[in-house]
Coordinates of C-alpha atoms in Angstrom, one line a residue:
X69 CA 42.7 3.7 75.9
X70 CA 40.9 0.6 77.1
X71 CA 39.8 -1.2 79.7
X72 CA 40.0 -4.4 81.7
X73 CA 37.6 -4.8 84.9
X74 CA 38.1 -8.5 86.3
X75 CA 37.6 -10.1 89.6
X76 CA 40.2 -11.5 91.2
X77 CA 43.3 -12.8 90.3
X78 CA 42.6 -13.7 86.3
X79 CA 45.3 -13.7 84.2
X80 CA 44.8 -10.1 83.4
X81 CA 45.8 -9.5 87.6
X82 CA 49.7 -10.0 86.2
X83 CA 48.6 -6.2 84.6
X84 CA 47.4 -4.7 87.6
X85 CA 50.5 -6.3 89.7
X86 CA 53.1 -4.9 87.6
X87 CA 51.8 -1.0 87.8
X88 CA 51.3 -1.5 91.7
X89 CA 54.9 -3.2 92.3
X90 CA 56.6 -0.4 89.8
X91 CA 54.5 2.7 91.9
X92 CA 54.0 1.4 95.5
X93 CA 57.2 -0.9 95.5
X94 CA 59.6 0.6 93.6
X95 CA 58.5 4.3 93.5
X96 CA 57.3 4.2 97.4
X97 CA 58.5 1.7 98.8
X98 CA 55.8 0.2 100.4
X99 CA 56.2 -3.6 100.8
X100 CA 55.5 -6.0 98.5
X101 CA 54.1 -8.1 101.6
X102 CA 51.8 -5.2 102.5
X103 CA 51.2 -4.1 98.6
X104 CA 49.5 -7.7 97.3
X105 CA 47.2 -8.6 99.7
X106 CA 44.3 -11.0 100.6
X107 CA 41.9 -9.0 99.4
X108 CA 43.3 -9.0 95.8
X109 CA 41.5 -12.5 95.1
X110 CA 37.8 -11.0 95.7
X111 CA 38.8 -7.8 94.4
X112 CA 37.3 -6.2 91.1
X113 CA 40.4 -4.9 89.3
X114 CA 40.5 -2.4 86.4
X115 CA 43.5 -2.0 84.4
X116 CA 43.3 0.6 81.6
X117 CA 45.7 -0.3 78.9
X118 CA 47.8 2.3 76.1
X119 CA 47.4 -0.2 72.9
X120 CA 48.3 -3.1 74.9
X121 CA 50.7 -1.9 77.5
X122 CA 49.3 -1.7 80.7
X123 CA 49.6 2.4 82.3
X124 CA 46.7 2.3 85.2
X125 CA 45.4 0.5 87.2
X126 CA 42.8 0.1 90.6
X127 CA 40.9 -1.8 92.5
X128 CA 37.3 -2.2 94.1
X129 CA 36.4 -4.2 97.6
X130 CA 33.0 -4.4 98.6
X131 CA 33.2 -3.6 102.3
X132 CA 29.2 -3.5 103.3
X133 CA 26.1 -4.1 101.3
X134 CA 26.7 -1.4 98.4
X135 CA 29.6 -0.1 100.0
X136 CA 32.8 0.0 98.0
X137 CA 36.2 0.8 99.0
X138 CA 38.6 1.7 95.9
X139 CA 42.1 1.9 96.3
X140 CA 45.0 0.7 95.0
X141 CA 45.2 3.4 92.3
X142 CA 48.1 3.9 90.1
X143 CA 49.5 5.6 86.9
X144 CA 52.9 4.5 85.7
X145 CA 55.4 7.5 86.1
X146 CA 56.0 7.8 82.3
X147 CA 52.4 8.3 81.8
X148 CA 51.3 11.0 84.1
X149 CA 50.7 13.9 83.3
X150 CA 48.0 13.1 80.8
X151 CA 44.6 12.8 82.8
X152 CA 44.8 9.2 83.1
X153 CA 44.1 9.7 86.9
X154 CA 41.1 11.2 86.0
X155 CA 40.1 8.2 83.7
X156 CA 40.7 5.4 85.9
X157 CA 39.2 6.6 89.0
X158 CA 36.0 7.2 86.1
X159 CA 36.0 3.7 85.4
X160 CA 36.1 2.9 88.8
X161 CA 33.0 5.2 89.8
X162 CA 31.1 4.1 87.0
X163 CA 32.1 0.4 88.3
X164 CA 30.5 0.6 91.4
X165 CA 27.5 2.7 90.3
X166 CA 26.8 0.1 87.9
X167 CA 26.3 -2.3 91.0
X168 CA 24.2 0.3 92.9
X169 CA 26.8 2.0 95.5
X170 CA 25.3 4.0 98.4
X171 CA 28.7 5.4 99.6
X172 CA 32.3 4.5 97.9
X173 CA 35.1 5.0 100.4
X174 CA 39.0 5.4 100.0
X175 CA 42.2 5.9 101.8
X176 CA 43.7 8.8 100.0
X177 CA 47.6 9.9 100.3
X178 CA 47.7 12.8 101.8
X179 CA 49.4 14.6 98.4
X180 CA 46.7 12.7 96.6
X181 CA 43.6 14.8 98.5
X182 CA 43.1 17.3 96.4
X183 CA 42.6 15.0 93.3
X184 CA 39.9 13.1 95.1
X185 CA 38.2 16.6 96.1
X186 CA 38.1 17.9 92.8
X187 CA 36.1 14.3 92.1
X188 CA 33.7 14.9 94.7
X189 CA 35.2 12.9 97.4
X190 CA 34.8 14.5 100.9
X191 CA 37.7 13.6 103.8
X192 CA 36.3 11.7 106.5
X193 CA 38.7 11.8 110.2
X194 CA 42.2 12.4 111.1
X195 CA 45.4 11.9 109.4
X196 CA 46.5 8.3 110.0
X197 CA 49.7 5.9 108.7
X198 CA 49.0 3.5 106.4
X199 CA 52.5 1.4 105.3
X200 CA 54.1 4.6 106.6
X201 CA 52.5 6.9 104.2
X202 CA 50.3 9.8 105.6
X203 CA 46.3 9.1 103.8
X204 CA 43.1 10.7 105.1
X205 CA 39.9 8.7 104.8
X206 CA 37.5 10.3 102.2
X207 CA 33.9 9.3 100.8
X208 CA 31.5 9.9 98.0
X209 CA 27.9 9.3 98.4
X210 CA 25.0 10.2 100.2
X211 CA 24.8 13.9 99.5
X212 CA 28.2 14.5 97.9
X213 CA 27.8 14.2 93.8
X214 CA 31.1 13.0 91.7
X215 CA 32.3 15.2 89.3
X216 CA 32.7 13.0 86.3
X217 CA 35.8 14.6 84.5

């Protein structure tokens, strides 16, 4: 596996777009509207490639002064199963601890908690709807560790 990390929309973005439209979109249906948004073009975006077919993918905002938010996280259906979760969420981390993070936030699915636990994230707050998808708000930082897999 490799990896892509670019900021905003490069020509490597095409990548990222295509996992997000086939697993929001088409898998969730979450709008495309809502899916690609503004924030997409000062993004960092990490795509993890199989040879050169793009399987994962997610993306980094800087919210506050070494705060990150991640989100946008997605493994094409035919590839789950195999840990790649575990490996772009890794790239991700290491992303923003190579630019110094104090906290790294995310809106977590609700059916998605427990994989953010078990990388040290901590929920944060009530259940809310985001594009009519139950998520939970969950950090890492300060004194909570990540568990690197």
């Amino acid at each position: 596996m490799k990896f892509k990390v670019f900021k905003g929309k490069d020509r490597f973005f095409k990548d990222a777009e295509y996992i997000r439209t086939m697993v929001f979109v088409e898998e969730q249906g979450v709008s495309k509207d809502i899916e690609m948004d503004d924030l997409d073009n000062e993004a960092i975006h990490v795509v993890m490639y199989n040879e050169n077919l793009p399987v994962a993918t997610g993306r980094i905002v800087e919210i506050e002064s070494k705060v990150y938010k991640i989100g946008r996280v997605a493994v094409l259906k035919e590839f789950r199963g195999q840990k790649l979760g575990h490996k772009i969420m890794d790239k991700l981390i290491d992303t923003c601890k190579e630019r110094g993070f104090k906290k790294i936030k995310l809106n977590a699915q609700i059916r998605a908690k427990d994989f953010y636990k078990s990388l040290g994230f901590t929920e944060e707050g009530e259940v809310f709807l985001e594009a009519n998808i139950e998520h939970i708000a969950m950090y890492l930082g300060g004194d909570t560790e990540w568990k690197k897999e």
